[in-house]
Tab-separated table of C-alpha atoms and ligand atoms in Angstrom:
chain	number	residue	atom	x	y	z
F	1	MET	CA	80.067	85.508	95.823
F	2	SER	CA	82.129	88.578	96.318
F	3	ARG	CA	80.486	91.778	95.427
F	4	LYS	CA	81.935	94.813	94.074
F	5	PRO	CA	82.264	97.408	97.111
F	6	GLU	CA	80.444	100.203	96.577
F	7	LYS	CA	81.810	103.363	95.164
F	8	ALA	CA	83.173	105.663	98.029
F	9	THR	CA	81.033	108.723	98.461
F	10	ALA	CA	82.390	112.588	97.876
F	11	GLU	CA	81.999	112.998	101.724
F	12	GLU	CA	83.828	109.608	102.134
F	13	LYS	CA	86.529	110.718	99.769
F	14	LYS	CA	87.057	113.831	101.917
F	15	GLN	CA	87.209	112.202	105.162
F	16	ARG	CA	89.964	109.997	103.625
F	17	GLN	CA	92.167	112.560	102.432
F	18	ARG	CA	91.749	114.685	105.547
F	19	LYS	CA	93.067	111.616	107.458
F	20	LYS	CA	96.058	111.076	104.964
F	21	LYS	CA	97.411	114.506	106.086
F	22	THR	CA	97.782	113.619	109.860
F	23	LYS	CA	98.707	109.736	109.925
F	24	GLN	CA	100.359	107.233	107.300
F	25	THR	CA	99.215	103.853	107.564
F	26	LEU	CA	101.940	101.226	107.320
F	27	THR	CA	101.845	97.298	106.822
F	28	ARG	CA	104.333	95.414	108.399
F	29	ALA	CA	104.956	91.821	107.381
F	30	VAL	CA	105.653	88.910	109.729
F	31	THR	CA	107.959	86.636	107.513
F	32	HIS	CA	109.710	83.303	108.425
F	33	ILE	CA	107.034	81.723	110.409
F	34	ARG	CA	107.785	78.251	109.269
F	35	LEU	CA	104.747	75.501	109.226
F	36	ILE	CA	105.143	72.595	111.595
F	37	GLU	CA	104.524	69.251	110.477
F	38	ALA	CA	102.813	67.781	113.328
F	39	ASN	CA	102.391	64.451	111.682
F	40	PRO	CA	104.415	63.572	108.856
F	41	GLY	CA	102.066	63.690	105.516
F	42	LYS	CA	100.237	66.175	107.007
F	43	LEU	CA	101.039	69.048	105.016
F	44	ASP	CA	100.226	66.707	102.213
F	45	ALA	CA	96.699	67.921	101.084
F	46	LEU	CA	98.228	71.112	101.366
F	47	ASP	CA	100.732	70.292	98.314
F	48	HIS	CA	97.983	69.040	96.358
F	49	LEU	CA	96.057	71.874	96.482
F	50	MET	CA	99.020	74.157	95.489
F	51	VAL	CA	99.095	71.995	92.435
F	52	VAL	CA	95.503	72.575	91.299
F	53	TYR	CA	95.902	76.342	92.797
F	54	LEU	CA	99.048	77.567	90.741
F	55	ALA	CA	97.610	75.547	87.489
F	56	LEU	CA	94.223	77.607	87.730
F	57	THR	CA	95.921	81.021	88.939
F	58	GLN	CA	98.366	80.567	85.814
F	59	GLU	CA	95.170	79.956	83.578
F	60	TYR	CA	93.811	83.485	84.877
F	61	VAL	CA	97.222	85.279	84.511
F	62	THR	CA	97.714	84.343	81.099
F	63	LEU	CA	93.941	85.060	80.223
F	64	PHE	CA	94.174	88.584	82.223
F	65	CYS	CA	97.305	89.585	80.248
F	66	GLN	CA	95.721	88.909	77.280
F	67	VAL	CA	92.277	90.202	77.144
F	68	GLU	CA	91.633	94.003	75.906
F	69	THR	CA	89.887	94.843	79.429
F	70	SER	CA	91.723	95.754	82.365
F	71	PRO	CA	92.302	92.719	85.013
F	72	ASP	CA	89.563	92.383	87.277
F	73	LYS	CA	89.271	90.527	90.333
F	74	PHE	CA	85.531	90.376	90.838
F	75	ALA	CA	85.431	88.671	87.145
F	76	VAL	CA	83.104	85.702	86.640
F	77	PRO	CA	84.947	82.308	87.084
F	78	ILE	CA	85.081	80.666	83.753
F	79	PHE	CA	87.692	77.824	84.057
F	80	GLU	CA	86.981	74.697	85.198
F	81	THR	CA	88.429	73.162	88.504
F	82	LYS	CA	88.529	70.772	91.403
F	83	LEU	CA	88.717	73.750	93.941
F	84	SER	CA	85.956	75.573	95.817
F	85	ASP	CA	84.310	78.598	94.957
F	86	ARG	CA	85.878	80.529	97.427
F	87	TRP	CA	89.368	79.047	96.540
F	88	HIS	CA	88.554	80.182	92.831
F	89	ARG	CA	87.670	83.604	93.865
F	90	VAL	CA	91.252	83.630	95.706
F	91	ALA	CA	93.240	82.500	92.594
F	92	ILE	CA	91.275	84.983	90.570
F	93	GLN	CA	92.314	87.700	92.841
F	94	GLN	CA	96.081	86.512	92.759
F	95	ALA	CA	96.002	86.513	89.060
F	96	ALA	CA	94.615	89.948	88.819
F	97	GLY	CA	96.967	91.451	91.206
F	98	ILE	CA	100.025	89.973	88.540
F	99	ALA	CA	98.618	90.665	85.476
F	100	LYS	CA	97.892	94.075	86.590
F	101	SER	CA	101.593	94.903	87.531
F	102	TRP	CA	102.837	92.891	83.916
F	103	ARG	CA	100.846	95.148	82.110
F	104	THR	CA	101.460	98.166	83.734
F	105	ASN	CA	105.285	97.518	83.269
F	106	ARG	CA	104.581	96.581	79.987
F	107	GLN	CA	102.791	99.732	78.620
F	108	ASN	CA	105.384	101.735	80.488
F	109	ALA	CA	107.997	99.888	78.511
F	110	TYR	CA	106.116	100.068	75.004
F	111	GLU	CA	105.603	103.998	75.475
F	112	ALA	CA	109.225	104.483	75.979
F	113	TYR	CA	109.840	102.519	72.956
F	114	LEU	CA	107.223	104.657	70.953
F	115	GLU	CA	109.392	107.530	72.363
F	116	ALA	CA	113.006	106.238	71.663
F	117	LEU	CA	111.527	105.499	67.901
F	118	ALA	CA	110.142	109.160	67.699
F	119	ASP	CA	113.357	110.796	69.055
F	120	TYR	CA	115.459	108.582	66.631
F	121	ALA	CA	113.390	109.547	63.571
F	122	GLU	CA	113.554	113.017	64.604
F	123	ALA	CA	117.699	112.954	65.085
F	124	ARG	CA	117.717	111.180	61.472
F	125	ALA	CA	115.641	113.824	59.945
F	126	LYS	CA	117.907	116.422	61.619
F	127	ALA	CA	120.902	114.711	60.491
F	128	GLU	CA	119.920	114.348	56.740
F	129	ALA	CA	118.774	118.000	56.522
F	130	SER	CA	122.180	119.117	57.953
F	131	GLY	CA	124.434	116.983	55.960
F	132	VAL	CA	125.832	115.649	59.761
F	133	PRO	CA	125.704	112.290	59.483
F	134	LEU	CA	124.044	110.532	62.183
F	135	ASP	CA	125.882	108.527	64.987
F	136	PRO	CA	126.722	105.330	64.007
F	137	LYS	CA	126.610	104.067	67.430
F	138	ARG	CA	123.151	105.237	67.569
F	139	LYS	CA	120.640	102.276	66.416
F	140	GLU	CA	116.882	102.335	65.464
F	141	PRO	CA	114.863	101.206	68.459
F	142	GLU	CA	113.203	97.780	68.342
F	143	TRP	CA	110.354	96.246	70.115
F	144	ARG	CA	110.504	92.711	71.504
F	145	GLU	CA	107.076	91.570	72.649
F	146	TRP	CA	106.949	90.636	76.141
F	147	LYS	CA	106.350	86.917	77.374
F	148	ILE	CA	103.411	86.210	79.615
F	149	PRO	CA	104.705	85.523	83.135
F	150	GLU	CA	104.775	81.994	84.830
F	151	LEU	CA	104.094	81.270	87.930
F	152	ARG	CA	106.980	79.268	88.973
F	153	VAL	CA	106.954	79.965	92.964
F	154	SER	CA	104.407	78.386	94.921
F	155	SER	CA	102.578	81.248	96.476
F	156	ILE	CA	99.189	81.595	97.766
F	157	GLN	CA	98.005	85.345	98.765
F	158	ALA	CA	94.828	84.285	100.909
F	159	ASN	CA	92.024	85.335	102.959
F	160	THR	CA	89.632	84.573	105.770
F	161	ASN	CA	87.303	82.674	102.979
F	162	VAL	CA	90.044	80.001	102.696
F	163	VAL	CA	92.791	80.425	105.443
F	164	VAL	CA	91.971	81.725	109.165
F	165	VAL	CA	94.454	82.113	111.700
F	166	GLU	CA	93.029	80.845	115.192
F	167	GLN	CA	94.961	81.423	118.817
F	168	SER	CA	95.532	78.490	120.340
F	169	GLU	CA	94.237	77.444	123.442
F	170	ASP	CA	97.245	75.506	125.084
F	171	SER	CA	100.184	77.046	125.347
F	172	THR	CA	102.739	74.356	123.219
F	173	PHE	CA	101.997	76.346	119.950
F	174	ASP	CA	100.696	80.114	119.680
F	175	PHE	CA	98.230	80.040	116.366
F	176	TRP	CA	96.033	77.304	114.447
F	177	LEU	CA	96.197	77.851	110.759
F	178	ARG	CA	92.741	76.335	109.373
F	179	ILE	CA	92.961	75.640	105.659
F	180	SER	CA	90.213	75.032	103.423
F	181	THR	CA	91.822	71.834	101.215
F	182	LEU	CA	90.446	70.043	98.251
F	183	ASP	CA	88.299	67.572	100.550
F	184	LYS	CA	85.507	70.169	101.276
F	185	GLY	CA	84.426	69.984	104.830
F	186	ASN	CA	87.477	68.638	105.688
F	187	PRO	CA	90.080	71.560	106.362
F	188	LEU	CA	93.759	71.146	107.513
F	189	ARG	CA	94.778	72.441	110.743
F	190	VAL	CA	98.378	73.244	111.263
F	191	PRO	CA	99.690	74.643	114.543
F	192	VAL	CA	102.147	77.684	114.106
F	193	LYS	CA	104.821	78.503	116.721
F	194	LEU	CA	106.277	81.626	116.988
F	195	ALA	CA	109.957	82.912	117.709
F	196	SER	CA	110.328	85.256	120.231
F	197	TYR	CA	111.038	87.957	117.718
F	198	HIS	CA	107.883	87.603	115.919
F	199	LYS	CA	105.992	88.025	119.379
F	200	GLN	CA	107.942	91.241	120.443
F	201	THR	CA	106.775	92.416	116.447
F	202	ILE	CA	103.015	91.519	116.881
F	203	ALA	CA	102.425	91.986	121.002
F	204	GLY	CA	99.650	94.279	121.217
F	205	ARG	CA	98.880	94.612	117.521
F	206	THR	CA	95.652	92.978	115.515
F	207	LEU	CA	96.571	90.922	112.726
F	208	ASN	CA	95.322	90.982	109.440
F	209	THR	CA	93.294	88.824	107.637
F	210	SER	CA	95.184	88.019	104.257
F	211	THR	CA	97.647	85.813	104.695
F	212	THR	CA	100.478	84.467	102.401
F	213	LEU	CA	101.432	80.786	102.403
F	214	HIS	CA	104.491	79.993	100.076
F	215	LYS	CA	106.954	76.651	99.932
F	216	ARG	CA	110.326	76.776	99.528
F	217	LYS	CA	112.978	73.916	99.427
F	218	GLY	CA	110.142	71.669	100.653
F	219	ILE	CA	109.117	73.720	103.417
F	220	TRP	CA	106.069	75.776	103.863
F	221	TRP	CA	106.016	79.124	105.369
F	222	LEU	CA	103.596	81.491	106.267
F	223	THR	CA	103.572	85.364	106.208
F	224	LEU	CA	101.396	87.377	108.489
F	225	SER	CA	100.651	91.079	108.887
F	226	PHE	CA	99.649	94.017	110.377
F	227	ASP	CA	99.044	97.737	110.056
F	228	GLU	CA	100.374	100.476	111.625
F	229	ASP	CA	99.451	103.914	112.020
F	230	VAL	CA	102.610	106.724	112.034
F	231	PRO	CA	101.656	110.206	112.986
F	232	LEU	CA	103.024	112.965	110.021
F	233	GLN	CA	105.680	114.508	111.813
F	234	THR	CA	106.844	117.087	108.763
F	235	ALA	CA	105.557	120.728	109.351
F	236	LYS	CA	103.375	122.005	106.122
F	237	ASP	CA	105.426	124.888	105.644
F	238	SER	CA	108.719	122.447	106.043
F	239	SER	CA	111.096	122.974	102.680
F	240	LYS	CA	110.888	120.739	99.525
F	241	VAL	CA	113.902	118.495	98.706
F	242	GLY	CA	114.481	116.950	95.255
F	243	VAL	CA	115.501	113.160	95.031
F	244	ASP	CA	116.938	111.947	91.816
F	245	VAL	CA	118.034	108.739	91.468
F	246	GLY	CA	120.616	107.411	89.242
F	247	ILE	CA	124.180	104.977	88.743
F	248	VAL	CA	126.633	107.665	89.283
F	249	HIS	CA	125.142	108.274	92.682
F	250	PHE	CA	121.950	106.287	93.921
F	251	ILE	CA	120.870	109.536	94.952
F	252	THR	CA	121.561	113.117	94.408
F	253	THR	CA	119.343	116.146	96.051
F	254	SER	CA	118.322	119.195	95.616
F	255	THR	CA	120.384	120.299	98.164
F	256	ASN	CA	123.538	119.616	96.303
F	257	LYS	CA	124.516	116.071	98.130
F	258	GLU	CA	125.273	112.450	97.175
F	259	TYR	CA	124.651	109.264	98.344
F	260	GLY	CA	125.689	105.899	97.708
F	261	SER	CA	127.469	104.574	94.130
F	262	PHE	CA	127.608	101.443	91.842
F	263	HIS	CA	130.889	102.508	90.958
F	264	GLY	CA	134.151	101.083	92.258
F	265	LYS	CA	134.288	97.917	94.256
F	266	MET	CA	130.667	96.953	93.121
F	267	ALA	CA	131.208	97.795	89.620
F	268	ARG	CA	134.440	95.388	89.484
F	269	GLN	CA	132.506	92.645	91.533
F	270	HIS	CA	129.622	92.695	88.985
F	271	LYS	CA	131.980	92.332	85.960
F	272	ARG	CA	133.822	89.598	87.347
F	273	ASP	CA	130.670	87.967	88.259
F	274	ARG	CA	129.296	88.566	84.700
F	275	GLU	CA	132.665	86.862	83.272
F	276	LYS	CA	132.310	83.861	85.532
F	277	ARG	CA	128.822	83.240	84.462
F	278	ARG	CA	129.939	83.334	81.136
F	279	ARG	CA	132.654	80.991	81.006
F	280	LYS	CA	130.193	78.453	82.926
F	281	ALA	CA	127.608	79.096	80.067
F	282	LYS	CA	130.040	78.135	77.362
F	283	LEU	CA	131.358	74.929	79.394
F	284	ARG	CA	127.917	74.059	79.500
F	285	ALA	CA	127.150	74.114	76.169
F	286	CYS	CA	130.174	72.375	75.137
F	287	LEU	CA	129.542	69.282	77.816
F	288	GLU	CA	125.952	69.685	76.257
F	289	LYS	CA	126.669	68.973	72.946
F	290	LYS	CA	129.284	66.037	73.781
F	291	GLY	CA	126.077	64.381	75.322
F	292	VAL	CA	126.575	64.938	79.349
F	293	PRO	CA	123.220	64.418	81.162
F	294	SER	CA	121.476	67.329	81.709
F	295	GLY	CA	121.802	66.382	85.493
F	296	GLN	CA	125.857	66.609	85.520
F	297	LEU	CA	125.924	69.961	83.816
F	298	PRO	CA	127.366	73.158	85.520
F	299	SER	CA	124.948	75.500	86.809
F	300	THR	CA	125.029	78.786	85.565
F	301	SER	CA	122.668	80.518	87.823
F	302	SER	CA	125.089	82.748	90.238
F	303	ALA	CA	125.229	82.677	94.026
F	304	THR	CA	128.081	85.565	93.821
F	305	GLY	CA	125.434	87.503	91.864
F	306	GLN	CA	122.670	87.161	94.779
F	307	ARG	CA	125.297	87.847	97.138
F	308	LEU	CA	126.157	91.034	94.820
F	309	GLY	CA	121.986	92.287	95.031
F	310	ARG	CA	122.060	91.721	98.652
F	311	PHE	CA	125.035	93.855	98.788
F	312	VAL	CA	123.691	96.474	96.675
F	313	ARG	CA	120.596	96.880	98.540
F	314	GLN	CA	122.136	97.294	101.540
F	315	GLU	CA	124.161	100.056	100.227
F	316	ILE	CA	120.902	101.343	98.872
F	317	ASN	CA	119.319	101.234	102.308
F	318	ARG	CA	122.231	103.110	104.167
F	319	ALA	CA	122.279	106.181	101.248
F	320	VAL	CA	118.741	106.413	101.722
F	321	ASN	CA	118.908	106.716	105.680
F	322	GLU	CA	121.679	109.029	105.422
F	323	MET	CA	119.808	111.190	103.060
F	324	ILE	CA	116.901	110.785	105.360
F	325	LEU	CA	118.789	111.791	108.365
F	326	ASP	CA	120.341	114.775	106.971
F	327	HIS	CA	116.904	116.160	105.897
F	328	PRO	CA	114.675	115.295	108.970
F	329	ASN	CA	112.416	118.114	108.366
F	330	ALA	CA	111.879	118.023	104.623
F	331	TRP	CA	108.997	117.176	102.279
F	332	ILE	CA	110.886	114.657	99.828
F	333	ILE	CA	110.130	114.606	96.358
F	334	TYR	CA	111.170	111.462	94.511
F	335	GLU	CA	110.164	110.418	90.918
F	336	GLU	CA	107.752	107.725	89.986
F	337	LEU	CA	110.646	105.561	88.513
F	338	ASN	CA	110.129	103.078	86.076
F	339	VAL	CA	112.736	100.981	85.465
F	340	ALA	CA	111.319	99.110	82.468
F	341	SER	CA	111.579	102.088	80.366
F	342	MET	CA	114.989	103.056	81.709
F	343	ARG	CA	116.234	99.377	80.975
F	344	PHE	CA	114.965	99.807	77.353
F	345	LYS	CA	116.655	103.282	76.963
F	346	ALA	CA	119.867	102.254	78.007
F	347	ARG	CA	120.715	99.032	76.508
F	348	ALA	CA	124.235	99.665	77.140
F	349	MET	CA	123.767	99.800	80.686
F	350	ASN	CA	121.297	97.126	80.852
F	351	SER	CA	123.080	94.552	83.549
F	352	TYR	CA	124.317	97.156	85.492
F	353	LEU	CA	120.587	98.576	85.839
F	354	TYR	CA	119.961	94.838	86.882
F	355	ALA	CA	122.630	94.582	89.454
F	356	SER	CA	121.698	97.710	90.975
F	357	ASN	CA	118.566	97.085	91.610
F	358	LEU	CA	117.225	100.521	91.010
F	359	ALA	CA	113.779	99.994	91.846
F	360	HIS	CA	114.712	99.326	95.096
F	361	ILE	CA	115.661	103.208	95.873
F	362	PRO	CA	112.145	104.439	95.480
F	363	GLU	CA	110.624	101.536	97.531
F	364	GLN	CA	113.061	102.381	100.094
F	365	ILE	CA	112.535	105.831	100.363
F	366	ALA	CA	108.974	105.121	100.769
F	367	TRP	CA	109.653	102.742	103.349
F	368	ALA	CA	111.886	104.595	104.994
F	369	THR	CA	110.152	108.289	105.183
F	370	ALA	CA	106.949	106.484	106.585
F	371	LYS	CA	108.406	104.556	109.319
F	372	ARG	CA	109.574	108.125	110.568
F	373	GLY	CA	106.478	110.009	109.649
F	374	MET	CA	108.063	111.792	107.070
F	375	ALA	CA	106.137	113.565	104.341
F	376	ALA	CA	107.126	111.937	100.771
F	377	HIS	CA	105.754	112.265	97.695
F	378	THR	CA	106.321	111.054	94.016
F	379	VAL	CA	105.883	113.036	90.935
F	380	LYS	CA	106.228	112.067	87.029
F	381	ALA	CA	109.834	111.537	85.884
F	382	ALA	CA	109.358	112.375	82.398
F	383	TYR	CA	111.915	114.687	80.754
F	384	SER	CA	113.061	115.484	83.921
F	385	SER	CA	116.580	115.193	83.048
F	386	GLN	CA	116.308	116.988	79.730
F	387	GLU	CA	114.192	119.641	80.750
F	388	CYS	CA	115.462	123.277	81.354
F	389	PRO	CA	114.260	124.682	84.216
F	390	ARG	CA	114.632	128.033	83.166
F	391	CYS	CA	112.742	128.274	79.667
F	392	HIS	CA	111.565	124.174	79.571
F	393	PHE	CA	113.344	123.540	76.590
F	394	VAL	CA	113.641	119.857	76.407
F	395	ASP	CA	116.265	118.149	74.325
F	396	ARG	CA	118.423	115.215	74.886
F	397	ALA	CA	121.578	117.259	73.416
F	398	ASN	CA	120.535	119.642	76.771
F	399	ARG	CA	122.532	116.841	78.236
F	400	PRO	CA	125.862	116.756	76.277
F	401	ASN	CA	127.571	114.237	78.862
F	402	GLN	CA	126.489	112.362	81.905
F	403	GLN	CA	127.457	115.206	84.195
F	404	THR	CA	126.238	118.072	82.541
F	405	PHE	CA	122.748	119.787	81.745
F	406	CYS	CA	123.212	122.810	79.452
F	407	CYS	CA	120.306	124.304	78.157
F	408	GLY	CA	120.446	124.778	74.184
F	409	VAL	CA	118.357	127.504	73.703
F	410	CYS	CA	118.737	129.959	76.990
F	411	GLY	CA	122.567	128.489	78.011
F	412	TYR	CA	121.054	127.496	81.738
F	413	THR	CA	123.870	125.416	83.070
F	414	GLU	CA	124.233	123.129	86.203
F	415	GLN	CA	125.282	119.551	87.596
F	416	ALA	CA	122.999	117.467	85.657
F	417	ASP	CA	121.550	115.091	88.723
F	418	ARG	CA	120.956	118.192	90.724
F	419	LYS	CA	119.108	119.876	88.166
F	420	ALA	CA	116.793	116.586	88.044
F	421	ALA	CA	116.496	116.811	91.611
F	422	HIS	CA	115.451	120.529	91.324
F	423	THR	CA	112.978	119.621	88.393
F	424	LEU	CA	111.458	116.726	90.368
F	425	ALA	CA	110.914	118.986	93.712
F	426	ASP	CA	109.260	122.054	91.545
F	427	ARG	CA	106.802	119.285	90.038
F	428	TRP	CA	105.535	118.864	93.259
F	429	GLY	CA	102.338	120.739	93.154
F	430	ASP	CA	102.181	120.997	89.457
F	431	THR	CA	98.820	119.999	88.797
F	432	GLU	CA	99.104	120.199	85.079
F	433	LEU	CA	101.876	118.178	84.773
F	434	ALA	CA	100.378	115.874	86.958
F	435	ALA	CA	96.948	115.050	84.994
F	436	CYS	CA	99.456	114.550	81.714
F	437	ARG	CA	98.384	110.730	80.844
F	438	ASP	CA	101.501	109.603	79.032
F	439	GLN	CA	105.058	111.076	78.333
F	440	LYS	CA	103.813	112.547	74.736
F	441	ALA	CA	101.486	114.893	76.868
F	442	VAL	CA	104.340	115.575	79.408
F	443	LYS	CA	106.123	116.839	76.265
F	444	ALA	CA	103.505	118.926	74.458
F	445	LEU	CA	103.042	120.549	77.689
F	446	LEU	CA	106.436	121.295	78.544
F	447	LEU	CA	106.709	122.605	74.684
F	448	LYS	CA	103.915	124.672	75.559
F	449	ARG	CA	105.436	126.577	78.719
F	450	HIS	CA	108.817	127.156	76.353
F	451	GLU	CA	106.816	128.579	73.618
F	452	ASN	CA	105.215	130.967	76.323
F	453	TRP	CA	108.674	131.771	78.020
F	454	LYS	CA	110.225	132.910	74.158
F	455	GLN	CA	107.154	135.265	73.752
F	456	LYS	CA	107.699	136.524	77.024
F	457	ASN	CA	111.389	136.896	76.568
F	458	GLY	CA	110.475	138.374	73.075
F	459	LEU	CA	112.859	135.470	71.347
F	460	VAL	CA	112.015	134.383	67.849
F	461	VAL	CA	113.257	131.127	67.042
F	462	VAL	CA	116.903	129.803	68.208
F	463	GLN	CA	118.810	127.761	66.842
F	464	PRO	CA	119.565	125.063	69.523
F	465	ALA	CA	123.389	124.659	70.475
F	466	VAL	CA	122.689	121.197	69.036
F	467	GLN	CA	122.402	121.942	65.447
F	468	LEU	CA	125.294	124.303	65.464
F	469	GLY	CA	127.284	121.242	65.804
F	470	LEU	CA	128.561	122.684	69.491
F	471	TRP	CA	128.004	118.912	71.600
F	472	ASP	CA	129.670	115.994	70.943
F	473	LEU	CA	126.587	113.710	70.689
F	474	SER	CA	128.484	110.579	70.985
F	475	GLN	CA	127.791	110.313	74.989
F	476	THR	CA	124.060	110.607	74.268
F	477	SER	CA	123.005	107.753	73.357
F	478	THR	CA	123.877	105.412	76.091
F	479	ASP	CA	122.501	108.091	78.496
F	480	VAL	CA	121.083	106.223	81.369
F	481	ALA	CA	119.449	109.327	83.491
F	482	GLU	CA	117.310	109.795	80.153
F	483	ARG	CA	113.826	109.834	81.378
U	501	LIG	ZN1	116.895	126.836	78.998
């Protein structure tokens, strides 16, 4: 049915690039549109469809996560289903999207593991050679294989082949949704009524052809979307501002400013919440042993935890907006944040990372800058916290503690997060670094630059300060910002 789109010609690519410089296209979602059940049982057909659809999508997710080749949304259908060919394709496409992001995250985490393992082996060899025992707190990294994602939420990412939004002729409703069902040739027609704020948002817009349907607590919801072009406001010769993402401060800029923090009230609330959940889990286990039926056991899911997550995201939004208001005419350069690998490298801070929703920071930067037509770009973050900006020496010992960067070779010293922000800003336009395929390649490139620096400065091998025992290594194993 579907055909792979033809490859863009060089001319088309050029045109697209030229366009990119003058405007950015934002896709805005219109959420919380409730599907109205005009007569009872009308949406049953949708429920039946969902059961079959979810099972089929799960089959493809499992397949796409396990095979060698990368997930292909144009893959030839192979599973039996009651769904039409068109629905079958929609399921394959959705599964390919889910599998793709799962594979990327897993691969990043695995590479971070290999990196940590190499680091560990190096440190152990150093310790053996020097006779100074390795910090007992530092454990050999372990790899635990990731589970294949399980689809629990009833959600359909549909296109016009299966779900069509039609303008309503009479004034009672705004749209009709025509949904193909398991009963071929007998589509379901559901009226859609928009709230006034929905109407305001989409007035004069052309809606995208893709729609999302999902069911939560027995109610079906529709999400519509439209594209919006925002002209680029940032001048070409504007200054670059590097943005480092962290725990101590959500954001540190190369202009020496800090925004937002997970410490203080939020951290205390998080700790209380975690203890409460632990107590509940204990009680639950105890009651279970005594044979209390599972329906009567206390729930361990945490409403306060969800509230805290919302609060953290609000704080992040506020910090990002403040940062943007302070730098209205700048190019914002931030990192491709890899939460999976950060989580892996910083076991001790795991729950903090989870609670602080670090991944929300780059998302919010991307969104908030695009909305204002500001130029914002991501760069590779590998070793941005360990690399010396002067001589390019990379070593975890360049971070004797959370706050300090101090190069073990040339002695360059700066506040650690600000240094990382500088390094990120410098990496924009560094095509050699951008071309590196993985962390290993980045490290090799930085090592090469360090060697060049040494030759230029007429230096022979200098003993890094760490080997002379000048730094206390005990803190570096729980160093959150290691990337
Ligand atoms: Zn240095």
